Coordinates of C-alpha atoms and ligand atoms in Angstrom, one line a residue:
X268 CA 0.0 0.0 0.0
X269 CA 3.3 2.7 0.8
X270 CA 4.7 1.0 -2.1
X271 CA 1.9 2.0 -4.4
X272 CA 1.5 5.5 -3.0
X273 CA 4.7 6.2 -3.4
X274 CA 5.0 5.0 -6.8
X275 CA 2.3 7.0 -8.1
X276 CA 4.1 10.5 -6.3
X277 CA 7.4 9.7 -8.2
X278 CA 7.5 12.0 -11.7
X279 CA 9.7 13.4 -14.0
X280 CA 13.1 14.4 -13.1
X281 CA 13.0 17.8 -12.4
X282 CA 16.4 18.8 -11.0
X283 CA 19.1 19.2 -13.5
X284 CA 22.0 16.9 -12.7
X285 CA 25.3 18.9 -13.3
X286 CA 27.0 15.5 -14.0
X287 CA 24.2 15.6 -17.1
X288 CA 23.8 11.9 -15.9
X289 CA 20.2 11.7 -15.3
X290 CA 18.9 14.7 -17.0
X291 CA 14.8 13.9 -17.9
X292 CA 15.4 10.7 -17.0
X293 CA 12.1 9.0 -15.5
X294 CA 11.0 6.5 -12.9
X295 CA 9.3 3.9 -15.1
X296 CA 5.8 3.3 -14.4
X297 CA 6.0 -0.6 -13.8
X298 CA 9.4 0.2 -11.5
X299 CA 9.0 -1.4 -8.2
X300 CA 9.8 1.0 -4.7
X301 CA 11.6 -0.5 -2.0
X302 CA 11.9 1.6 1.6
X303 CA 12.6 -1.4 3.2
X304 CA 14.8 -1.8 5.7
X305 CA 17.2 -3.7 4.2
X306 CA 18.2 -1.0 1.3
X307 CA 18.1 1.4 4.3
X308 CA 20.0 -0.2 6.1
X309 CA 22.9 -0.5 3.3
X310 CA 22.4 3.2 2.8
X311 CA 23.0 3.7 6.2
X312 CA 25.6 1.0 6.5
X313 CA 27.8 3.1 3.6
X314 CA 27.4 6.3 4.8
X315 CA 29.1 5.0 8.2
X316 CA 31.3 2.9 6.8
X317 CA 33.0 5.7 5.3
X318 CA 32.3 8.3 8.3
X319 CA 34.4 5.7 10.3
X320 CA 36.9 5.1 7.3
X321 CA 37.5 8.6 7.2
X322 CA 37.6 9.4 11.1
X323 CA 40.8 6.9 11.0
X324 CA 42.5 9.0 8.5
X325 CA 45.0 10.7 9.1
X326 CA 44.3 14.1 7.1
X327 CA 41.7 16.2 7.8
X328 CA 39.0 16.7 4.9
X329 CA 36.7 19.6 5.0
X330 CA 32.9 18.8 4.9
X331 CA 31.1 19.6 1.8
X332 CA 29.2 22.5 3.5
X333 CA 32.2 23.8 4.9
X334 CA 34.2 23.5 1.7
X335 CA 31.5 25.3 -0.1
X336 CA 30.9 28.5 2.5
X337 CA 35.1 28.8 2.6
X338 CA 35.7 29.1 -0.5
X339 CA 33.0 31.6 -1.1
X340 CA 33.9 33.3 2.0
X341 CA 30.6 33.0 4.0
X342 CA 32.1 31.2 7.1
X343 CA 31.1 33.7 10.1
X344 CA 32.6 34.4 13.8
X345 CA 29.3 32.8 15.3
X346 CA 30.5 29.9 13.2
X347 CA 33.8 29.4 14.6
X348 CA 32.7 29.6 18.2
X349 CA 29.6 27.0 17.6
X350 CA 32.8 24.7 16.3
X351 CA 35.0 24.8 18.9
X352 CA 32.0 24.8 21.9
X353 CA 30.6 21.2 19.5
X354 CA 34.6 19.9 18.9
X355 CA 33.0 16.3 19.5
X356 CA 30.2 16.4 16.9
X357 CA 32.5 18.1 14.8
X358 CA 35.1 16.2 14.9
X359 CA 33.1 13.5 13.1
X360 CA 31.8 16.2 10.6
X361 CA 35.3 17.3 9.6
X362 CA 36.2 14.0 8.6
X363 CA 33.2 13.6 6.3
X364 CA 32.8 11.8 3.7
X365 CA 29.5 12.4 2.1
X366 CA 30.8 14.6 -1.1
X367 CA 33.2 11.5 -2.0
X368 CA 30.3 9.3 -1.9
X369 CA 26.9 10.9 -2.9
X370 CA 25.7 12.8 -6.1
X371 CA 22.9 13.7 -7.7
X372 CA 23.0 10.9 -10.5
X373 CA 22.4 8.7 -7.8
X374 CA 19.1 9.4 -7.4
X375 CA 15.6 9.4 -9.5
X376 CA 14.2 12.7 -8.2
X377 CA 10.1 12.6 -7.9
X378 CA 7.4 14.8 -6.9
X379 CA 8.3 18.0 -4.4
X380 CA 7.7 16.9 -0.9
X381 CA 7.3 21.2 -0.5
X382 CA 8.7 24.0 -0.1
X383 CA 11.0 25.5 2.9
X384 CA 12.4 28.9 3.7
X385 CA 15.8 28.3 1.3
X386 CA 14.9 25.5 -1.3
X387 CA 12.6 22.6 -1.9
X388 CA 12.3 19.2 -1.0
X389 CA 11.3 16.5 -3.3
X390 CA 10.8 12.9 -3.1
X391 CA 13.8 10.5 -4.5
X392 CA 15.1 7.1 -5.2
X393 CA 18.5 5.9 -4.8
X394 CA 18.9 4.0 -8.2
X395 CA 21.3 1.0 -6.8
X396 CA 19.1 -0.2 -3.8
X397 CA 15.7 1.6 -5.0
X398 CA 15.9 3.2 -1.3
X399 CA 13.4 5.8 -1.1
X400 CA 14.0 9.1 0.7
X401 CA 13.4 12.8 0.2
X402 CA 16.1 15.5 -1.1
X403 CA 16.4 18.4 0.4
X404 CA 18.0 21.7 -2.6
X405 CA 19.2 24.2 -1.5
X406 CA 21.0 26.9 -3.0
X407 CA 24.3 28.5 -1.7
X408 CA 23.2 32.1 -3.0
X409 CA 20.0 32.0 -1.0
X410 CA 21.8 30.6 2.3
X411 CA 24.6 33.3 2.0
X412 CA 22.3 35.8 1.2
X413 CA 20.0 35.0 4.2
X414 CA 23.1 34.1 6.3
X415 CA 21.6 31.1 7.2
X416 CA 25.1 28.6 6.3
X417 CA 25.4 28.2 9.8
X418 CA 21.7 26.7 10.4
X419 CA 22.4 24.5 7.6
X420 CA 26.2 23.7 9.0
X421 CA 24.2 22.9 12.2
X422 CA 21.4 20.9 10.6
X423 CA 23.5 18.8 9.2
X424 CA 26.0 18.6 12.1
X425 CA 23.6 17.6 13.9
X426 CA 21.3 15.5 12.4
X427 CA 23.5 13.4 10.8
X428 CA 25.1 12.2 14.5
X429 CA 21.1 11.2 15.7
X430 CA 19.3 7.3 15.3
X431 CA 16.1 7.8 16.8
X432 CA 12.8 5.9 15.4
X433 CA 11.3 9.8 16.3
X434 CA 13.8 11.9 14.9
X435 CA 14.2 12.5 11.0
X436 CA 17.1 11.1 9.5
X437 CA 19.5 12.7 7.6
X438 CA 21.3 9.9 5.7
X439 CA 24.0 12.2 4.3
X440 CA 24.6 15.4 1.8
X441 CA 26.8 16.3 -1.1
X442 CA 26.9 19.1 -3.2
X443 CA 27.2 21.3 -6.5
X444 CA 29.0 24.7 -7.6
X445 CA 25.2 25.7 -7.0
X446 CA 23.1 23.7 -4.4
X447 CA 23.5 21.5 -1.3
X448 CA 22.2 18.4 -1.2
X449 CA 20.5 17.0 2.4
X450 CA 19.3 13.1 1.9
X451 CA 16.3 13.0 4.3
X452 CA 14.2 9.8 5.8
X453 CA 11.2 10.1 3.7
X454 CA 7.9 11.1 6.5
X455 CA 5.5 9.5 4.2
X456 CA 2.4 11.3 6.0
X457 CA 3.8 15.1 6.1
X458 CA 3.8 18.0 7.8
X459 CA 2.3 17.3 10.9
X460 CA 1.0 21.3 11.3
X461 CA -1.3 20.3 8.3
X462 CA -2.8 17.3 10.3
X463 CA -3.4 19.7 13.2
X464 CA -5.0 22.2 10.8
X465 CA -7.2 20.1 8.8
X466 CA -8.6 18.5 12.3
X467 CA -8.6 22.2 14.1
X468 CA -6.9 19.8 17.1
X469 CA -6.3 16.4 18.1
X470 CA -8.6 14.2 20.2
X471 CA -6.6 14.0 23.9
X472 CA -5.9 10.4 22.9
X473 CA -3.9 11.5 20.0
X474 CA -2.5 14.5 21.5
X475 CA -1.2 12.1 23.9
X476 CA 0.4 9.4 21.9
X477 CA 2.3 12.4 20.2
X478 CA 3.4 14.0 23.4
X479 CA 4.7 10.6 24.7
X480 CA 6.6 10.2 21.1
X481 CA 8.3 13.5 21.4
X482 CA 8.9 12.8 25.0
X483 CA 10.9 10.4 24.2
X484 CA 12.6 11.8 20.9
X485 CA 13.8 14.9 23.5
X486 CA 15.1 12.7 26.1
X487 CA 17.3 10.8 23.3
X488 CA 18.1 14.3 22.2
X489 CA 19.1 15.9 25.5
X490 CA 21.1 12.3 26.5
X491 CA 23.2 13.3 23.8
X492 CA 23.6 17.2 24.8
X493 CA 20.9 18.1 21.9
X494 CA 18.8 21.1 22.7
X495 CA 16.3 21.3 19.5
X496 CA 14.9 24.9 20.4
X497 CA 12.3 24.8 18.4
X498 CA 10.1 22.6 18.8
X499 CA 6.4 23.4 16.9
X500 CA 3.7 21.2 14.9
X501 CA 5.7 22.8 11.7
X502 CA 9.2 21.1 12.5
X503 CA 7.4 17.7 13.2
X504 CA 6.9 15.5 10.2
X505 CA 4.6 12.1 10.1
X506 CA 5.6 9.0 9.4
X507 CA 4.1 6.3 7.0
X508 CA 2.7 4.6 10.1
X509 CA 1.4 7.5 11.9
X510 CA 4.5 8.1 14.2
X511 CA 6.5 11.7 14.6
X512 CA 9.6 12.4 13.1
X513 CA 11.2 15.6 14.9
X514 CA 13.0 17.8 12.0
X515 CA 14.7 20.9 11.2
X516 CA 17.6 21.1 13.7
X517 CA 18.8 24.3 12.4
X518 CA 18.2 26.4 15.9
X519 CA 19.3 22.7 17.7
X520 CA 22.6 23.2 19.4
X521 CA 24.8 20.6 20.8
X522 CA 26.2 22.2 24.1
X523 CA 27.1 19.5 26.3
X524 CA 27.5 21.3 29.9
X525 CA 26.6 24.8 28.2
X526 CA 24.2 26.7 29.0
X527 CA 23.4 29.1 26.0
X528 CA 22.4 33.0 25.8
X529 CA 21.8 32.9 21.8
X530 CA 18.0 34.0 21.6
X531 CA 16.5 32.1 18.6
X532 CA 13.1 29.7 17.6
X533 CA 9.8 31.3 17.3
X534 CA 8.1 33.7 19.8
X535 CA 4.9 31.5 20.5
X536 CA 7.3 28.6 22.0
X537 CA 9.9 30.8 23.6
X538 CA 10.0 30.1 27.2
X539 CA 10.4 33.1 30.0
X540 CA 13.7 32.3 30.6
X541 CA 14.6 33.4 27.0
X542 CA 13.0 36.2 26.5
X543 CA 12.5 37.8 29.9
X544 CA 13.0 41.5 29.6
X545 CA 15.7 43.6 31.5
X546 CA 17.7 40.2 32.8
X547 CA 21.1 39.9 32.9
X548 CA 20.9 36.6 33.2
X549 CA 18.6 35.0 30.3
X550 CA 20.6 31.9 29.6
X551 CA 19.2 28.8 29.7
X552 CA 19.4 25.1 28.9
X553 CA 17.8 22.1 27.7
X554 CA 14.2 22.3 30.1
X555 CA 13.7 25.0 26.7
X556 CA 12.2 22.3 25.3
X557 CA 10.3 20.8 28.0
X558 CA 8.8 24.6 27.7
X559 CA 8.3 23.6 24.4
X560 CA 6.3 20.9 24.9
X561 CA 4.3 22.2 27.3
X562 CA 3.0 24.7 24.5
X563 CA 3.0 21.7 21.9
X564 CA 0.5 19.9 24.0
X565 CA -1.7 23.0 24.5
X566 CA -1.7 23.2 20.4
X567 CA -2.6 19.9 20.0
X568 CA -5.6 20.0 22.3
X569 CA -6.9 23.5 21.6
X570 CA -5.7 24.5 18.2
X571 CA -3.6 27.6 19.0
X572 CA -0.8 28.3 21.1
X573 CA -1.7 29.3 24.4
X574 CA 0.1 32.7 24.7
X575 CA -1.1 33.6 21.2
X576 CA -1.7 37.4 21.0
X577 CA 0.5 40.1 19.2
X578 CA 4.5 40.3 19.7
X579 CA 4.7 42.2 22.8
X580 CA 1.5 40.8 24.3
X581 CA 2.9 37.3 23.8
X582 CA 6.3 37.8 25.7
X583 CA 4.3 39.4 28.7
X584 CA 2.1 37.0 28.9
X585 CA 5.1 34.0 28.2
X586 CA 6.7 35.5 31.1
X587 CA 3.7 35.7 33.6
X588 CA 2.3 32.3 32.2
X589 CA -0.7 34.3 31.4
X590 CA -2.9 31.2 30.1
X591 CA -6.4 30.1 29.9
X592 CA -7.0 26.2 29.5
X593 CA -10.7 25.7 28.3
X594 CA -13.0 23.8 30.2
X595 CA -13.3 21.1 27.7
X596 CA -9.5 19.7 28.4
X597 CA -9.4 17.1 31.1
X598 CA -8.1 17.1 33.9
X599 CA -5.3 15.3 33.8
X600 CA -4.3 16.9 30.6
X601 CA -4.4 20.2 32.4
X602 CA -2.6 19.1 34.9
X603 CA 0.4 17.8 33.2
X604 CA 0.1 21.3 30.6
X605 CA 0.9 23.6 34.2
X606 CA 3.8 20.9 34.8
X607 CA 5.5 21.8 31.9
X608 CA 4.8 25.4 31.7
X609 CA 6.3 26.5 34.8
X610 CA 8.3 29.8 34.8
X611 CA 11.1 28.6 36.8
X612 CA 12.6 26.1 34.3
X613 CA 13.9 23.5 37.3
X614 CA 9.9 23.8 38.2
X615 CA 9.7 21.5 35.0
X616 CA 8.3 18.0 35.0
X617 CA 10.9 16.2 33.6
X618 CA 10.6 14.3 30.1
X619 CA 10.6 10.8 31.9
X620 CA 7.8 11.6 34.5
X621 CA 6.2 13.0 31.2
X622 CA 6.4 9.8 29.8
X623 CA 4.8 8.2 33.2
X624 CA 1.8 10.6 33.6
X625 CA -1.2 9.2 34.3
X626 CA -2.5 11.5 31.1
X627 CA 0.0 9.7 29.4
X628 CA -0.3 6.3 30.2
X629 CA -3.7 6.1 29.9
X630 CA -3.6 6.5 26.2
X631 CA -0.6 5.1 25.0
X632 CA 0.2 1.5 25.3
X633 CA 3.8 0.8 26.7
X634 CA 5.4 -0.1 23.6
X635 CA 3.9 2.7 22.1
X636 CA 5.7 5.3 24.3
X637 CA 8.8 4.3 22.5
X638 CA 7.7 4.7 18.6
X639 CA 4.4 5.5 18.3
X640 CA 2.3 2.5 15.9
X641 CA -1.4 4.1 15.3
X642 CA -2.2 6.3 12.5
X643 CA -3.2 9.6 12.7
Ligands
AMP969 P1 11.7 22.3 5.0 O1 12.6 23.0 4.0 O2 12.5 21.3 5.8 O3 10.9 23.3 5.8 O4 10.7 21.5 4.2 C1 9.7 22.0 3.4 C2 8.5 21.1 3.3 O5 8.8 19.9 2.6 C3 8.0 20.6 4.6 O6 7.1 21.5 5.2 C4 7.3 19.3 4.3 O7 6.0 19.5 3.8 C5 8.2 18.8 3.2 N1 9.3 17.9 3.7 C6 10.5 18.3 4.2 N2 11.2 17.2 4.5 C7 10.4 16.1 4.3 C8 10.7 14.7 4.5 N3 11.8 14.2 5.0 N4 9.6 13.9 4.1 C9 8.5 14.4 3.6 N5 8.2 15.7 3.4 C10 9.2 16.5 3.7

């Protein structure tokens, strides 16, 4: 049933290949799709193969990314200090491998998934093991002219270091004189913001099985010193089988023992601590997200974020928790929402008695709490 919807998304080529290797080429009608694990797997298995061939080496290589924003210039200072503070994610990024091993003519390109801030995504097949997955263009000129390299340095930094059954996957990356190439886990049901919006919000069953998906997805995330920062329905894709795939990890930071003073991620989810006016003292750490949450879960069950009102309205009322929960949310729903949004941050229920709430519990089965198994 995947198989056939996804055959009948794939169309004509429509990025040019520089190598002129697959230009208007086409997936044939009668060609079979495979996203199974075992071509996902090898995928996988070559893209670490030569991340760990290339760790041994003994000379340094440059990333693609960084390669590309040298040699035209674009690396910043914010850059530079992000590198250092991340020298053991890095580390594996500098020995990269991706833009030895990945090109376009690898891939049949399909229909576009959509459309993000600096390029477009489209769906794709690896020609050798018909592994299907989504291709994320984008073009140098728009990231340098939007200064945005070091969300995409970041992104793929990131992202590329996480194995998490919630988490997108970002397979690996290459790139043109033009355009950088992301290879993405294909989320075979979208944008999950859509969902919300077509159903105005989700039924508290539903609204639970997410939250205990993304509980889990941020406690993988923070084990490994991951603070994603922003966390909304538009950064969470769907799986084929229903279950959340956190993306876009270009505001997630990896600061293992840092705590951060950047100010970034949207002003709906912000959390006091972030944007509190007139402190000296508005860093913060990883319990962002647990903010985050908190006004994820609100979302879900209501439709609208709960401190929804115009710029300067919002941050006063962020930073007083000015909030009204409607009477039809229950009440174990509202009581985990005011454990999560709690001004203090260390006030903040932490992800695993999230994952043990009675709210929670009584809708997800245990073995759902890891990957999530109902549709939408
Ligand atoms: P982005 O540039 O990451 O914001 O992506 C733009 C849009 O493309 C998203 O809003 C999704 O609708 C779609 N999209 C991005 N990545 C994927 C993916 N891995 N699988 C399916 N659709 C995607």
């Amino acid at each position: 049933m995947a198989t056939r919807i996804l055959e009948t998304r794939l169309e004509h080529l429509s990025i040019d290949n520089e190598t002129g290797k697959n230009k208007k080429s086409k997936i044939g009608a009668t060609s079979t799709l495979h996203s199974s694990s075992s071509s996902q797997s090898t995928l996988l298995k070559v893209a670490l193969q030569n991340q760990l061939q290339n760790a041994s080496a003994a000379s340094l290589r440059l990333p693609a990314v960084e390669a590309a924003t040298r040699s035209k210039g674009l690396v910043g200072t914010e850059k530079s200090n992000e590198t250092s503070r991340n020298e053991p994610m890095s580390a594996t990024l500098v020995r990269e491998p991706a833009i030895k091993i990945f090109h376009l003519g690898m891939f049949e390109i399909g229909k576009p998934l959509g459309k993000g801030k600096f390029g477009r995504v489209y769906l794709a097949r690896e020609r050798e093991h018909k592994f299907v997955c989504a291709l994320k263009v984008l073009y140098k000129s728009e990231l340098q002219q939007n200064r945005a390299e070091i969300q995409v340095r970041r992104e793929i930094e990131i992202q590329s270091n996480l194995r998490h059954p919630n988490v997108l996957k970002l397979y690996g990356h290459f790139h043109d004189s033009k355009r950088i190439f992301l290879i993405l886990e294909f989320a075979g049901q979208g944008e999950l913001y859509k969902h919300l919006r077509k159903a105005q919000r989700f039924p508290e069953r539903k609204a639970a099985q997410y939250i205990a998906q993304m509980a889990c997805a941020l406690r993988y995330l923070h084990r490994k010193h991951v603070i994603h920062r922003d966390i909304k329905p538009e950064n969470i894709l769907v799986g084929i089988h229903g279950e959340i795939k956190i993306s876009d990890f270009g505001w997630s930071v990896h600061a293992p023992g840092n705590r951060r003073k950047t100010y970034c991620g949207t002003l709906d989810y912000l959390p006091p601590e972030m944007i509190k006016p007139g402190s000296s003292d508005n860093s913060y750490d990883e319990k962002v997200d647990l903010w985050a949450l908190g006004v994820l879960m609100y979302e879900f069950l209501v439709g609208e974020a709960p401190f929804e009102d115009s710029p300067i309205m919002t941050t006063r009322r962020i930073v007083n928790r000015d909030m009204t929960i409607p009477s039809y949310v229950s009440a174990e729903a509202r009581d985990l929402l005011k454990k999560l949004l709690v001004v203090d941050p260390r006030g903040r229920l932490p992800l695993k008695k999230v994952q043990q709430h009675p709210w929670v519990t009584k809708h997800c089965q245990t073995d759902m709490l890891a990957t999530g198994s109902e549709n939408p």
